[in-house]
Short mmCIF file of C-alpha atoms and ligand atoms in Angstrom, two decimals:
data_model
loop_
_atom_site.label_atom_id
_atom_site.label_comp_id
_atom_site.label_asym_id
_atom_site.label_seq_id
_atom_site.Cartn_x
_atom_site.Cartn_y
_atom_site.Cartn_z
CA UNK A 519 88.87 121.03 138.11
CA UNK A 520 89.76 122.04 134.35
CA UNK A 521 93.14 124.08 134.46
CA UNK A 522 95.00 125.20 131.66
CA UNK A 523 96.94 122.09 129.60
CA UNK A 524 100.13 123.10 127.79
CA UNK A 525 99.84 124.75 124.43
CA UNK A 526 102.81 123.54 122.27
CA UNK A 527 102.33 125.89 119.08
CA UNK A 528 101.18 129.30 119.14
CA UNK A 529 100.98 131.33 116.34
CA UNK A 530 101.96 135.14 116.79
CA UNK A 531 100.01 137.22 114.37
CA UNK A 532 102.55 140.05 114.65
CA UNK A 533 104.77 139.14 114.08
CA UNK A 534 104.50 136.33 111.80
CA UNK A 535 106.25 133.89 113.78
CA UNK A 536 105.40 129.90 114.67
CA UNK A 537 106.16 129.77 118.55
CA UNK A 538 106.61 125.79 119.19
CA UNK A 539 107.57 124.73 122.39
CA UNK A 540 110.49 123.07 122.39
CA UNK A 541 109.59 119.27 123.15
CA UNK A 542 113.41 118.22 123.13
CA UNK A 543 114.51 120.36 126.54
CA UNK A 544 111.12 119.02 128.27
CA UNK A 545 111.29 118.55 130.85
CA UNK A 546 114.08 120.11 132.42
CA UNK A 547 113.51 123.39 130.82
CA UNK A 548 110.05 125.14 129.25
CA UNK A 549 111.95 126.75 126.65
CA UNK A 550 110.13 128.14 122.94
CA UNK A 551 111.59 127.52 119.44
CA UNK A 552 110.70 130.63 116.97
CA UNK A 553 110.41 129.21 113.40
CA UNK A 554 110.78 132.58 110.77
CA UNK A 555 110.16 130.35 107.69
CA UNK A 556 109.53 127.24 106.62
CA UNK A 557 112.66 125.95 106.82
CA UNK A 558 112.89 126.67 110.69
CA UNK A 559 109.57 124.32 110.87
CA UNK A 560 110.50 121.60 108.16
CA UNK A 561 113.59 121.06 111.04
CA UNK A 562 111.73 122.01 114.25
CA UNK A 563 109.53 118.69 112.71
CA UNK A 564 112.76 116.30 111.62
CA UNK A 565 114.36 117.11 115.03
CA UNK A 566 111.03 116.47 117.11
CA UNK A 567 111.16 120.30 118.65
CA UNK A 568 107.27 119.45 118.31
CA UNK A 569 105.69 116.17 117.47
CA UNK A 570 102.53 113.92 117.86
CA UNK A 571 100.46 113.37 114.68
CA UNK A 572 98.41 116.44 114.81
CA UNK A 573 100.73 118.73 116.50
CA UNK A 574 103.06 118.21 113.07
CA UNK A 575 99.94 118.68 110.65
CA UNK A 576 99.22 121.70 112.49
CA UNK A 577 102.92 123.24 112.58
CA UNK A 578 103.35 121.86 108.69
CA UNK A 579 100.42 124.03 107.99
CA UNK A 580 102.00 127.18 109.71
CA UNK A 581 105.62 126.32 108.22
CA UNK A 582 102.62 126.76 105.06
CA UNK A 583 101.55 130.12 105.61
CA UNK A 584 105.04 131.18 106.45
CA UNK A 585 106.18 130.47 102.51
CA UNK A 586 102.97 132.34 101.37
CA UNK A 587 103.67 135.33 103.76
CA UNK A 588 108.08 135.36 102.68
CA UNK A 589 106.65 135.14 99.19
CA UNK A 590 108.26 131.24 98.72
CA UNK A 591 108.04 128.91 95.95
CA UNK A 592 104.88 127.36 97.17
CA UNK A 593 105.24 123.86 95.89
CA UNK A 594 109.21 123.59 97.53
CA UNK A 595 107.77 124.59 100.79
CA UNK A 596 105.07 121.83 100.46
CA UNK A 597 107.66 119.20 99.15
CA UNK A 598 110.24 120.19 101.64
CA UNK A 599 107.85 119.83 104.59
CA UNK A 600 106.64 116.21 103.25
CA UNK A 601 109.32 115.16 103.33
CA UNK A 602 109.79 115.73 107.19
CA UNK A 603 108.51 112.33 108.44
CA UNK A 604 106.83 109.96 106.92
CA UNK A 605 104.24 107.73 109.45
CA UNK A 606 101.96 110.08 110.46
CA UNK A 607 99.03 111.04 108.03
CA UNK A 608 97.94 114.36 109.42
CA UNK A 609 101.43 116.11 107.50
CA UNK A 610 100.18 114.95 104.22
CA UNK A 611 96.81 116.16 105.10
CA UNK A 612 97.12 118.90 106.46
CA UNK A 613 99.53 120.04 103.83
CA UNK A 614 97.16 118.96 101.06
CA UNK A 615 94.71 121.46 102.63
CA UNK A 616 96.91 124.16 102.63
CA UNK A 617 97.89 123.63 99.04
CA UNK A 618 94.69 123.16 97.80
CA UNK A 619 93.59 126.21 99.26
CA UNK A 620 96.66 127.78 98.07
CA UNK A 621 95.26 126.73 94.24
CA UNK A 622 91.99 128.41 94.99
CA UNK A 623 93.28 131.68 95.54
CA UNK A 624 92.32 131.39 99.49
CA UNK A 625 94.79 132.08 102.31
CA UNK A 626 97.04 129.59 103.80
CA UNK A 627 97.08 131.56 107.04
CA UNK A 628 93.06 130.74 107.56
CA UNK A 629 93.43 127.87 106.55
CA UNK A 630 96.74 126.74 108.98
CA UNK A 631 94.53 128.26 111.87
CA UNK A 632 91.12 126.43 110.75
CA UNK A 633 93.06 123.38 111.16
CA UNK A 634 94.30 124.56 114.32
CA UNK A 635 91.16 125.50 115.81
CA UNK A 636 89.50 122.13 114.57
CA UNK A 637 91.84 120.31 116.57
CA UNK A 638 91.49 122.05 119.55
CA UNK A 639 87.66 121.60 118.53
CA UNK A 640 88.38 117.55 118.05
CA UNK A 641 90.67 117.15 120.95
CA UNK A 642 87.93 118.80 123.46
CA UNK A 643 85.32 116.08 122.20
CA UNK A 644 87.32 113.30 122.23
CA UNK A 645 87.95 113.35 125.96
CA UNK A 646 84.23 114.67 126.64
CA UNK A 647 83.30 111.45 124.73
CA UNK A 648 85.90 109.26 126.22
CA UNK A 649 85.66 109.77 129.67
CA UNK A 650 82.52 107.85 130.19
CA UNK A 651 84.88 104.58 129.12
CA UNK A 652 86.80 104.80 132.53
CA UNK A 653 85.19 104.05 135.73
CA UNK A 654 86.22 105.55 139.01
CA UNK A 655 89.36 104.13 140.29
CA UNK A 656 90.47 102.90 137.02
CA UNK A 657 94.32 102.82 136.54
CA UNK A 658 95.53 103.30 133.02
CA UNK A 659 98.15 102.42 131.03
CA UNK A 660 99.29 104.70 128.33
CA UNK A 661 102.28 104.83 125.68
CA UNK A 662 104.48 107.66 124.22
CA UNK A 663 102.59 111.04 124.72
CA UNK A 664 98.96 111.00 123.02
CA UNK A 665 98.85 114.10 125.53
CA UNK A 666 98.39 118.42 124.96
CA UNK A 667 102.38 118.28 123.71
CA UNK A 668 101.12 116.02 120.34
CA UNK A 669 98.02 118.04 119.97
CA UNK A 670 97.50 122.09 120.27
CA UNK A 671 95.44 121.17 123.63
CA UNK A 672 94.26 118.54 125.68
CA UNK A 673 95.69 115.73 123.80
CA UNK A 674 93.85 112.40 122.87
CA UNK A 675 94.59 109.51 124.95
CA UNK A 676 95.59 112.16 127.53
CA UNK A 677 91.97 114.14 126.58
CA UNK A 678 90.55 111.24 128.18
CA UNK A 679 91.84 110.86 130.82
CA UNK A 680 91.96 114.64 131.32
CA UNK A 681 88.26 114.45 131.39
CA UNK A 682 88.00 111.77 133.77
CA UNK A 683 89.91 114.13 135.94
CA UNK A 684 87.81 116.79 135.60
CA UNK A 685 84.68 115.03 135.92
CA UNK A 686 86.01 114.17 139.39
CA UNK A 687 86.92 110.72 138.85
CA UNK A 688 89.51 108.86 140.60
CA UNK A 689 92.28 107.69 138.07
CA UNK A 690 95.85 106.69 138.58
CA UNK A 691 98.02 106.65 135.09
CA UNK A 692 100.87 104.47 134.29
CA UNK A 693 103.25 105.37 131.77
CA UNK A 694 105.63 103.58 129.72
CA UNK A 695 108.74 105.23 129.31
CA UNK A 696 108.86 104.68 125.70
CA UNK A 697 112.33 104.17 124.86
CA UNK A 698 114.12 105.40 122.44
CA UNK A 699 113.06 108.69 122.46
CA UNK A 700 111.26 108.70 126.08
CA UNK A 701 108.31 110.46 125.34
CA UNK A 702 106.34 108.95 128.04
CA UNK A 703 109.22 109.38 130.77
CA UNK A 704 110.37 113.27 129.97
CA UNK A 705 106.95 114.66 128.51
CA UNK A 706 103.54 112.25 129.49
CA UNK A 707 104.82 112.38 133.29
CA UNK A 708 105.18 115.86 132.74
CA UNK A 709 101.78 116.74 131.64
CA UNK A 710 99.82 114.23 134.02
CA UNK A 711 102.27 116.07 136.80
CA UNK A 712 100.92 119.54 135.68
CA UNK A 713 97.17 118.35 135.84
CA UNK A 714 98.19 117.13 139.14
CA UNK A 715 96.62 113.47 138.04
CA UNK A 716 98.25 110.64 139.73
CA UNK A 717 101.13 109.01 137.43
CA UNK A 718 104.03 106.46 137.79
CA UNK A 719 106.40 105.55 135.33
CA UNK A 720 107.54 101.75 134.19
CA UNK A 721 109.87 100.93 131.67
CA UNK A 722 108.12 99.11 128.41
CA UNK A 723 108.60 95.62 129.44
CA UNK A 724 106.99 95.84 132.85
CA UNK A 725 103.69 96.41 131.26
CA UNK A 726 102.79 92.49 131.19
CA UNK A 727 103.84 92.03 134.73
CA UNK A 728 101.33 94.70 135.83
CA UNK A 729 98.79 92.84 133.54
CA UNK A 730 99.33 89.97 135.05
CA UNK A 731 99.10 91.31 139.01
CA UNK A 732 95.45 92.77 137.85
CA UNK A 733 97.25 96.63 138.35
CA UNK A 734 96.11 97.87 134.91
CA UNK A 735 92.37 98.65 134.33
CA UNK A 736 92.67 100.12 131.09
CA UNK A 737 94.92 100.78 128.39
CA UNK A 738 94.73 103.96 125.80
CA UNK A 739 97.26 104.79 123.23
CA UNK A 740 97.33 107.46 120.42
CA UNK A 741 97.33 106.89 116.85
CA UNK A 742 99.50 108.06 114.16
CA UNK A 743 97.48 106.89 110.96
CA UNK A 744 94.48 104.70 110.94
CA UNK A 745 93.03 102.97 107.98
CA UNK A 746 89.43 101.93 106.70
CA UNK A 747 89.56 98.82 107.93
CA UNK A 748 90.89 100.63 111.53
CA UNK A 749 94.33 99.09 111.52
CA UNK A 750 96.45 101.74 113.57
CA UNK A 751 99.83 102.69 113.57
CA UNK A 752 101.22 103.97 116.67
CA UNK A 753 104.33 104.42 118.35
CA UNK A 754 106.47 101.72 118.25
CA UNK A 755 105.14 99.17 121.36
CA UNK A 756 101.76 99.82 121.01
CA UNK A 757 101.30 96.51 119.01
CA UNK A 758 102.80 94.17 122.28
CA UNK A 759 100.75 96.54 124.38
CA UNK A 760 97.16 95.35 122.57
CA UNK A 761 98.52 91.57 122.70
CA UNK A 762 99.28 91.78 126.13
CA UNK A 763 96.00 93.54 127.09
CA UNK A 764 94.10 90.80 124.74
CA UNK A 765 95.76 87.94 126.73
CA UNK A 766 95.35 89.43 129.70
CA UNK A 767 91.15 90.90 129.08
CA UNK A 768 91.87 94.55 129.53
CA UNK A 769 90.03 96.84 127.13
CA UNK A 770 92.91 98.58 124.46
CA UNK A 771 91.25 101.89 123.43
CA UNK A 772 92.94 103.81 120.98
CA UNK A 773 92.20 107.97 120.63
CA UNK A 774 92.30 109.93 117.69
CA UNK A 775 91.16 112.51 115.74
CA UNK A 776 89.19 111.82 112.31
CA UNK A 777 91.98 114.17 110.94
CA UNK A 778 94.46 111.16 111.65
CA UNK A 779 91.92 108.78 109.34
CA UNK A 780 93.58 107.36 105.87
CA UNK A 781 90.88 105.61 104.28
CA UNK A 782 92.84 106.05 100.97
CA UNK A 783 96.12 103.47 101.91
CA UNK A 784 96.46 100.25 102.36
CA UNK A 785 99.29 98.53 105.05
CA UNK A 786 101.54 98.56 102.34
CA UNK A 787 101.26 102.14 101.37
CA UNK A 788 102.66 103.35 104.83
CA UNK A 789 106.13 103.97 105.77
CA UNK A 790 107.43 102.85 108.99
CA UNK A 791 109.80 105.72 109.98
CA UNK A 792 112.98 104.32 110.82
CA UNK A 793 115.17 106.07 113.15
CA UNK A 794 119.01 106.71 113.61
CA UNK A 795 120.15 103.91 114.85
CA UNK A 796 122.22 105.83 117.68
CA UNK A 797 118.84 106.57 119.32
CA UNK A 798 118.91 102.67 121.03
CA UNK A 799 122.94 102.37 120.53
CA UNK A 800 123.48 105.63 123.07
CA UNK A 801 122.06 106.75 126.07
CA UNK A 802 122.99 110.26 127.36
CA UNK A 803 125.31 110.65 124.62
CA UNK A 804 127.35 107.31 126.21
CA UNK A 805 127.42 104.06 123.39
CA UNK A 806 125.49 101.18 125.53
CA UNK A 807 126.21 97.88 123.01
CA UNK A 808 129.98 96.96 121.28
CA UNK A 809 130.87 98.93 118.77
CA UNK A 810 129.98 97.52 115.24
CA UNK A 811 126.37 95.99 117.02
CA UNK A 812 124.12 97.34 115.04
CA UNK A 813 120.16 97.88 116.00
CA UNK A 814 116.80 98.29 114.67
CA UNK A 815 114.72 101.54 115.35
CA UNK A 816 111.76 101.18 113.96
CA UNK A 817 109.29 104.14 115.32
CA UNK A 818 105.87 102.95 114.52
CA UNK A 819 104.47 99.86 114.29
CA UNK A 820 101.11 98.45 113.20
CA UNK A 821 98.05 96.94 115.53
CA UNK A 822 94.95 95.28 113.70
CA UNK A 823 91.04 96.19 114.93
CA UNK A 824 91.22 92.44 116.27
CA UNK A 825 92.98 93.89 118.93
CA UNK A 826 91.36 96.98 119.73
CA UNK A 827 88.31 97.84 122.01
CA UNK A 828 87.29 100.84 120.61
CA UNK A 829 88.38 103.88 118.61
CA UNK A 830 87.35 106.92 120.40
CA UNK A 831 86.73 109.90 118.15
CA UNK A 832 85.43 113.02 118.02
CA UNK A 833 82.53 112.21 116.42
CA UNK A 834 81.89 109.34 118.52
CA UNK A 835 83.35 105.80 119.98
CA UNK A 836 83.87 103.20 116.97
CA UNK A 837 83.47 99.87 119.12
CA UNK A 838 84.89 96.52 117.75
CA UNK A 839 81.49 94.88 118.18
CA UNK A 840 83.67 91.34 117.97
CA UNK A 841 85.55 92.44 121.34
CA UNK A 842 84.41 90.32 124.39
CA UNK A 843 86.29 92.65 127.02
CA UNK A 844 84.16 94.70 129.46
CA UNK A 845 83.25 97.84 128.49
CA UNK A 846 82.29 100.93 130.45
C1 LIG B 121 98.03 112.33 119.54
S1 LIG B 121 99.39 111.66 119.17
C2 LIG B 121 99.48 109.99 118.91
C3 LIG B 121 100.80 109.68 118.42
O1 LIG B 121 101.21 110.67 117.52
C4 LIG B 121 101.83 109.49 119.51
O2 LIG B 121 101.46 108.55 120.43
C5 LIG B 121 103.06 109.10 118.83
O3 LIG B 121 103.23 107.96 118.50
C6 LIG B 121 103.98 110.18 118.50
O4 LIG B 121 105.21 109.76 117.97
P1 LIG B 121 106.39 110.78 117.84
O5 LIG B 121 107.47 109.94 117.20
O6 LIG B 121 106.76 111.25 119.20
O7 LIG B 121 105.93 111.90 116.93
#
């Protein structure tokens, strides 16, 4: 049965206020961050109060309308929100929208909530056209949160196998935790807890071993930007996921949103966020290496179509016709 999926960003007409839910006290607490301006969402962004490729298009286009509505400079707003992150492609494009509405003498408002409507729109399709790609009693391994929280609702790895769900299927998820950050420990559990679908948690390097014992049916990540010749980036992992899940013959699906398509870049073109290092040097606030270690934190990292199964859209599933694996 369909029940209602988180909705991270609301916008209240109102009062002119961005309600986000706050994704860093998840998910101890359901608490809401109010951003008043566009410098309340340029840092709800930087400090991951919301996050997931669309879900920060979506709230860049709000933190948008908020400079139109407050009367701001415009062209700060949009270089100040930009310059939030730089991996995943739906910012830039859903800021170019806004600006380039903003030039024709429409309003940013419509055009923040077009955006968010087509997402809900894309997200809803994506998992209608996904599900039929897992079979009852399917287990499935997923990474980060591709879920409702990254989105405005269902998700897109999470659409899927939302849909499943609701189309009465019998799933079990698996979840890595996803360090640094833990998005699949504190908010993918969360979610698949709230749908009441089936879900365990493994740290990132158990994935293999559950390969290996035949535990892991499927795999389906998110995607942060992918390009015309479908390379994806996706949170960091998701590369060793799709060579483990070659290795071991397990179809790698990966679900997106056309909005998240950059036919325009090439590899080189795309920044790699790269994270505080204290994110892997700390844990609960308590340092975990010797002092003066130092530590890589790369957040995304990049998987070729070689490795992929199939990228399933809203528009449709785009197989990799040279993929041997089994598919459903
Ligand atoms: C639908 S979201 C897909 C991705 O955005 C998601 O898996 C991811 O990598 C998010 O990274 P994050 O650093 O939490 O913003």
């Amino acid at each position: 049965m369909e029940r209602d999926t988180l909705k991270p960003i609301i916008w209240d007409d109102k009062n002119s206020q961005l309600i986000l839910i706050d994704q860093r006290k998840l998910p101890h607490k359901l608490e809401y961050f109010i951003c008043n301006n566009y410098e309340d969402v340029a840092f709800a962004i930087e400090d991951m109060v919301v996050r997931g490729a669309p879900a920060i298009g979506i709230s860049a286009a709000y933190g948008m309308a908020l400079a139109e509505i407050k009367g701001d400079d415009i062209e700060k707003a949009y270089h100040r929100l930009k310059n939030t992150r730089p991996t995943a492609v739906n910012l830039f494009w859903a800021l170019d929208r806004c600006m380039k509405a903003y030039n024709n003498n429409r309003s940013i408002l419509s055009e923040a909530k077009l955006i968010h409507e087509e997402d809900r729109e894309a997200c809803k399709k994506i998992g209608e056209i996904g599900e039929r790609v897992i079979e009852d009693g399917d287990t499935i391994l997923t990474h980060c949160n591709a879920g409702a929280l990254a989105t405005s609702i269902y998700g897109t790895a999470l659409s899927v196998i939302r849909f499943a769900h609701y189309r009465g299927k019998n799933i079990k998820v698996i979840v890595d935790e996803t360090r640094p950050r833990l998005q699949g420990a504190k908010l993918t559990s969360f979610e698949l807890k709230y749908e009441g679908i089936p879900v365990k948690i493994i740290t990132d390097s158990t994935a293999g071993f559950l390969m290996k014992r035949g535990m892991i049916d499927k795999v389906i990540v998110g995607a942060d930007r992918v390009l015309r010749d479908y390379t994806v980036f996706n949170k960091i992992g998701t590369y060793s996921l799709a060579v483990l899940a070659k290795y071991h013959n397990i179809p790698f699906y990966v679900a997106s949103p056309t909005s998240t398509f950059d036919f325009e870049s090439s590899i080189e073109d795309v920044i790699i966020e790269e994270r505080d290092e204290k994110e892997v040097l700390y844990i609960d606030g308590r340092r975990i290496a010797p002092e003066g270690v130092k530590a890589y934190n790369y957040a995304f990292d990049i998987t070729p179509f070689e490795l992929i199964t199939g990228i399933i859209t809203e528009k449709g599933i785009i197989y990799n016709e040279k993929d041997k694996r089994i598919r459903t």
